[in-house]
Amino acid sequence: MTRILKVYRAERFSPNSVERDRAIIDAAGDILTRHGYDVAGVRESELTENVDAEVFMSMARTRQALAILKGKEREGRIVINSTVGVERCQRSTIDRLMRANRIPAAPLEGCDGYWIKRGDEAAQSKDDVAFAQNDDDKRRILSRFEQRGVTDVVVTAHVEGDLVKFYGVAGTGFFRSFRHAAGGYSKFGDEAVNGQPHGYGFEQDSLQADAERLASLAGIDIYGGDCIVRSDGTYAIIDFNDWPSFAVCRDEAAEAIAANIMFRINDKHKQKVKSK
C-alpha cells in the first residue's frame, strides 16, 4: 500500500489560520484514504530523515524541513509542493518572476500609497505587511523593518480596485476566484484598505492563465493568491502563495489536490514499468 505523509505547516507560518491550513490537508488526506492509500501526518518540526513515505503532502516552510524533503526528492520520493517551488514563493522572488515574465504585477510607483512587505519569507505577523500613505510614511516603515533585521522587502504602489482571491491546483483544471468583501475573513485586516468591492468585471480566463503560468514558473502545484481588479477590468497580482487554506472552496479543492497526487503516483508507477 502506498504510504502518504501529510506534513503540517509550522504555526508561525499560519498566522490566524492554523485550523484552516490543517483542514485542507486533512480533507485531501481523507479522500486519499478512501481511495486506499495509507495516510499519516506529522508536524514539520517533527519531520526527520528517518521518516519515510512514497509521497509527502507538504505545507512545510522551515529551512530544516525543506532540507529533509530535498533529500527525499533526491531519493525519488514525490513531494508536493516541491521544495524548490516553496523557496521560489518567497515574496521577493515571486515579484521578480512576475516582472521578468510580464505577468501583471502592482506598479512600483503611484499616488495612492505603498505596500511594504517582507520579502524573504511568508508573512508571519502583522508587522510583516504594512501600508504607507505617503513617501514619509514609507521611509518610517522601511526603517522599522530594518530595525527588526528584515532587509529583504518588496515595495509596490497601492492599486485601487476590487480585491479578488484566487486558488488553483495544477494539472486538474481547478481554479476559483472570489471577491473579498470588507468584514470577511482576514489574517491581518489589510484587505480593509480597498473597502467594499465594486463588482468590476475582469477576464477570469486571463487571470487563470497568468496564475497557472506563475505557478509553473515557481514550480508549485497547489497555489493561491490575491489580485486587485481595476475599474477598467485590468488587474495586478499582489500576492502569491504555496498551498493556501482554500477555506472558501475547501471541498472542491481537496478533491483536486487528491486527484493531482493520485495522478503523480500513477505516473511514477508507469515510468517504473517502462524502465524495466
Coordinates of C-alpha atoms in Angstrom, one line a residue:
M1 CA 0.0 0.0 0.0
T2 CA 1.4 3.4 -1.0
R3 CA 2.2 5.5 2.1
I4 CA 1.5 9.2 2.0
L5 CA 2.7 11.6 4.7
K6 CA 1.0 14.9 5.4
V7 CA 3.4 17.5 6.7
Y8 CA 1.6 20.1 8.7
R9 CA 2.8 23.7 8.5
A10 CA 4.5 25.3 11.5
E11 CA 2.1 27.5 13.3
R12 CA 4.2 30.6 12.9
F13 CA 3.6 30.4 9.1
S14 CA -0.1 30.1 9.7
P15 CA -1.0 33.4 11.5
N16 CA -4.6 33.3 12.5
S17 CA -5.1 30.3 10.1
V18 CA -3.7 27.2 11.9
E19 CA -7.0 25.3 11.8
R20 CA -7.8 26.4 8.2
D21 CA -4.5 25.2 7.0
R22 CA -4.8 21.8 8.8
A23 CA -8.4 21.4 7.5
I24 CA -7.4 21.5 3.8
I25 CA -4.5 19.0 4.0
D26 CA -6.7 16.7 6.2
A27 CA -9.6 16.9 3.8
A28 CA -7.3 15.9 0.9
G29 CA -5.8 13.1 3.1
D30 CA -9.3 11.8 3.9
I31 CA -10.1 11.4 0.2
L32 CA -6.8 9.6 -0.4
T33 CA -7.5 7.3 2.5
R34 CA -10.9 6.4 1.0
H35 CA -9.0 5.6 -2.3
G36 CA -7.0 3.0 -0.4
Y37 CA -3.8 4.9 0.4
D38 CA -2.0 4.7 3.8
V39 CA -2.1 8.3 5.0
A40 CA -0.5 9.6 8.2
G41 CA 0.5 13.1 9.4
V42 CA 3.4 14.8 11.1
R43 CA 4.3 18.4 12.1
E44 CA 7.1 19.9 10.1
S45 CA 9.1 20.4 13.4
E46 CA 8.9 16.6 13.9
L47 CA 10.0 15.6 10.4
T48 CA 13.3 13.7 10.4
E49 CA 15.3 11.9 7.8
N50 CA 14.2 8.6 9.2
V51 CA 10.5 9.3 8.5
D52 CA 9.7 7.9 5.1
A53 CA 6.8 7.7 2.6
E54 CA 6.4 7.4 -1.1
V55 CA 4.6 10.8 -1.1
F56 CA 5.0 13.8 1.1
M57 CA 2.0 16.2 1.0
S58 CA 3.9 19.1 2.4
M59 CA 2.9 22.5 3.7
A60 CA 6.4 22.9 5.3
R61 CA 8.3 26.2 5.1
T62 CA 11.1 25.9 7.6
R63 CA 14.7 25.5 6.3
Q64 CA 15.2 22.4 8.3
A65 CA 12.1 20.7 7.0
L66 CA 12.8 21.7 3.4
A67 CA 16.3 20.4 3.7
I68 CA 15.0 17.0 4.8
L69 CA 12.4 17.0 2.0
K70 CA 15.1 17.9 -0.6
G71 CA 16.8 14.7 0.5
K72 CA 13.6 12.7 -0.1
E73 CA 13.2 14.2 -3.5
R74 CA 16.8 13.1 -4.4
E75 CA 15.8 9.6 -3.3
G76 CA 12.9 9.7 -5.8
R77 CA 10.0 10.4 -3.4
I78 CA 7.2 12.7 -4.5
V79 CA 7.0 16.0 -2.6
I80 CA 4.0 18.3 -3.3
N81 CA 4.6 21.2 -3.3
S82 CA 8.2 20.8 -4.4
T83 CA 10.9 22.3 -2.1
V84 CA 12.3 24.4 -4.9
G85 CA 8.8 25.7 -5.6
V86 CA 8.2 26.6 -1.9
E87 CA 11.5 28.5 -1.9
R88 CA 10.6 30.4 -5.0
C89 CA 7.4 31.5 -3.4
Q90 CA 9.3 34.0 -1.3
R91 CA 7.7 37.3 -2.0
S92 CA 10.8 39.0 -3.5
T93 CA 11.4 36.0 -5.8
I94 CA 7.7 36.0 -6.9
D95 CA 7.9 39.7 -7.6
R96 CA 10.9 39.2 -9.8
L97 CA 9.3 36.3 -11.7
M98 CA 6.2 38.3 -12.4
R99 CA 8.1 41.4 -13.7
A100 CA 10.6 39.3 -15.8
N101 CA 7.8 37.3 -17.4
R102 CA 5.3 40.2 -17.9
I103 CA 2.7 38.8 -15.5
P104 CA 0.6 41.7 -14.3
A105 CA 2.0 43.0 -11.0
A106 CA 1.5 46.1 -8.9
P107 CA 3.4 49.1 -10.2
L108 CA 6.4 50.3 -8.4
E109 CA 5.3 54.0 -8.2
G110 CA 1.9 55.5 -7.6
C111 CA -0.2 58.3 -6.0
D112 CA -2.3 56.2 -3.6
G113 CA 0.2 55.0 -1.1
Y114 CA 2.5 52.0 -0.9
W115 CA 2.6 48.4 0.4
I116 CA 5.7 47.3 2.1
K117 CA 6.0 43.5 2.6
R118 CA 8.6 41.2 4.0
G119 CA 10.4 39.6 1.0
D120 CA 12.5 36.7 2.4
E121 CA 9.7 34.7 4.0
A122 CA 5.9 34.5 4.1
A123 CA 4.2 36.9 6.4
Q124 CA 4.2 35.6 10.0
S125 CA 2.8 38.6 11.8
K126 CA 1.0 41.9 11.1
D127 CA 4.4 43.7 11.2
D128 CA 5.5 41.8 8.0
V129 CA 2.9 43.7 5.9
A130 CA 2.4 47.5 6.2
F131 CA 0.6 50.2 4.3
A132 CA 2.3 53.5 3.8
Q133 CA 0.1 56.5 3.0
N134 CA 2.9 58.6 1.5
D135 CA 6.7 58.8 1.0
D136 CA 7.5 59.9 4.6
D137 CA 5.4 57.1 5.9
K138 CA 7.2 54.7 3.6
R139 CA 10.6 55.8 4.9
R140 CA 9.5 55.3 8.5
I141 CA 8.1 51.8 7.9
L142 CA 11.2 50.8 6.0
S143 CA 13.3 51.9 9.0
R144 CA 11.2 49.7 11.3
F145 CA 11.7 46.7 9.0
E146 CA 15.5 47.4 9.1
Q147 CA 15.5 47.7 12.9
R148 CA 13.9 44.2 13.1
G149 CA 16.6 42.8 10.9
V150 CA 14.4 42.4 7.8
T151 CA 16.3 43.8 4.9
D152 CA 14.7 41.9 2.0
V153 CA 11.5 43.8 1.4
V154 CA 9.1 44.3 -1.5
V155 CA 7.7 47.8 -2.1
T156 CA 4.9 48.3 -4.5
A157 CA 2.3 51.1 -5.2
H158 CA -1.2 50.6 -3.8
V159 CA -3.7 49.7 -6.5
E160 CA -7.3 50.9 -6.2
G161 CA -10.0 48.4 -7.1
D162 CA -11.6 45.2 -6.0
L163 CA -9.6 42.6 -4.1
V164 CA -10.1 39.2 -5.7
K165 CA -8.7 36.0 -4.1
F166 CA -7.9 33.1 -6.3
Y167 CA -7.0 29.4 -5.8
G168 CA -5.7 26.7 -8.2
V169 CA -4.4 23.1 -8.4
A170 CA -2.1 22.4 -11.4
G171 CA -3.0 19.7 -13.9
T172 CA -6.6 19.4 -12.8
G173 CA -8.3 22.4 -14.3
F174 CA -9.3 23.5 -10.8
F175 CA -9.3 27.3 -10.5
R176 CA -11.6 29.5 -8.4
S177 CA -11.7 33.2 -7.7
F178 CA -13.8 35.2 -5.1
R179 CA -14.2 38.9 -4.4
H180 CA -13.3 39.7 -0.9
A181 CA -15.9 41.7 0.9
A182 CA -14.9 44.1 3.7
G183 CA -15.7 42.3 7.0
G184 CA -14.9 38.9 5.6
Y185 CA -12.2 36.6 7.0
S186 CA -8.8 38.3 7.0
K187 CA -5.4 37.3 8.6
F188 CA -4.3 40.9 9.4
G189 CA -7.2 43.1 8.3
D190 CA -5.2 44.7 5.4
E191 CA -8.0 44.0 2.9
A192 CA -10.0 46.8 4.5
V193 CA -7.8 49.4 2.7
N194 CA -9.6 48.5 -0.5
G195 CA -13.0 48.6 1.1
Q196 CA -16.2 47.0 -0.3
P197 CA -15.9 45.6 -3.8
H198 CA -17.5 47.5 -6.7
G199 CA -18.1 44.4 -8.9
Y200 CA -15.6 45.4 -11.6
G201 CA -15.6 42.9 -14.4
F202 CA -12.5 41.1 -15.4
E203 CA -11.4 38.1 -17.6
Q204 CA -11.4 35.1 -15.4
D205 CA -9.7 33.0 -18.1
S206 CA -6.8 35.6 -18.3
L207 CA -6.3 35.5 -14.6
Q208 CA -6.3 31.7 -14.6
A209 CA -3.7 31.7 -17.4
D210 CA -1.5 34.2 -15.6
A211 CA -1.8 32.4 -12.3
E212 CA -1.1 29.0 -13.8
R213 CA 1.9 30.4 -15.6
L214 CA 3.3 31.9 -12.4
A215 CA 2.7 28.6 -10.6
S216 CA 4.7 26.8 -13.4
L217 CA 7.5 29.3 -13.2
A218 CA 7.7 28.9 -9.4
G219 CA 7.4 25.2 -9.7
I220 CA 4.4 24.5 -7.5
D221 CA 1.2 22.5 -8.0
I222 CA -1.0 23.9 -5.2
Y223 CA -1.3 27.6 -5.0
G224 CA -3.4 30.7 -4.2
G225 CA -3.1 34.5 -4.3
D226 CA -4.7 37.9 -4.4
C227 CA -5.1 40.4 -7.2
I228 CA -6.7 43.8 -7.5
V229 CA -9.2 44.3 -10.3
R230 CA -9.2 47.9 -11.5
S231 CA -12.3 49.8 -12.8
D232 CA -11.2 49.1 -16.4
G233 CA -11.0 45.4 -15.9
T234 CA -7.2 45.1 -15.8
Y235 CA -5.7 43.5 -12.7
A236 CA -2.5 43.2 -10.8
I237 CA -1.4 40.1 -8.8
I238 CA -0.3 41.4 -5.4
D239 CA 0.2 38.1 -3.5
F240 CA 1.0 34.5 -4.4
N241 CA 1.4 31.6 -2.0
D242 CA 2.2 27.9 -1.9
W243 CA -0.6 25.8 -0.5
P244 CA -3.2 28.3 0.9
S245 CA -6.1 27.2 3.1
F246 CA -8.8 27.1 0.3
A247 CA -11.3 27.9 3.1
V248 CA -14.0 29.2 0.8
C249 CA -13.8 26.2 -1.6
R250 CA -12.2 23.5 0.6
D251 CA -14.2 20.5 -0.5
E252 CA -13.7 21.2 -4.2
A253 CA -10.0 22.0 -3.7
A254 CA -9.5 18.8 -1.6
E255 CA -10.8 16.7 -4.5
A256 CA -8.5 18.5 -6.9
I257 CA -5.5 18.1 -4.7
A258 CA -6.2 14.4 -4.2
A259 CA -6.6 14.0 -8.0
N260 CA -3.2 15.7 -8.6
I261 CA -1.5 13.4 -6.1
M262 CA -3.0 10.2 -7.4
F263 CA -2.0 11.2 -11.0
R264 CA 1.6 11.8 -9.8
I265 CA 1.6 8.4 -8.1
N266 CA 0.2 6.6 -11.1
D267 CA 2.5 8.4 -13.5
K268 CA 5.6 7.4 -11.4
H269 CA 4.5 3.8 -11.3
K270 CA 4.0 3.8 -15.1
Q271 CA 7.5 5.2 -15.5
K272 CA 8.9 2.4 -13.4
V273 CA 7.2 -0.2 -15.5
K274 CA 8.5 1.3 -18.7
S275 CA 12.1 1.4 -17.4
K276 CA 12.0 -2.4 -16.6

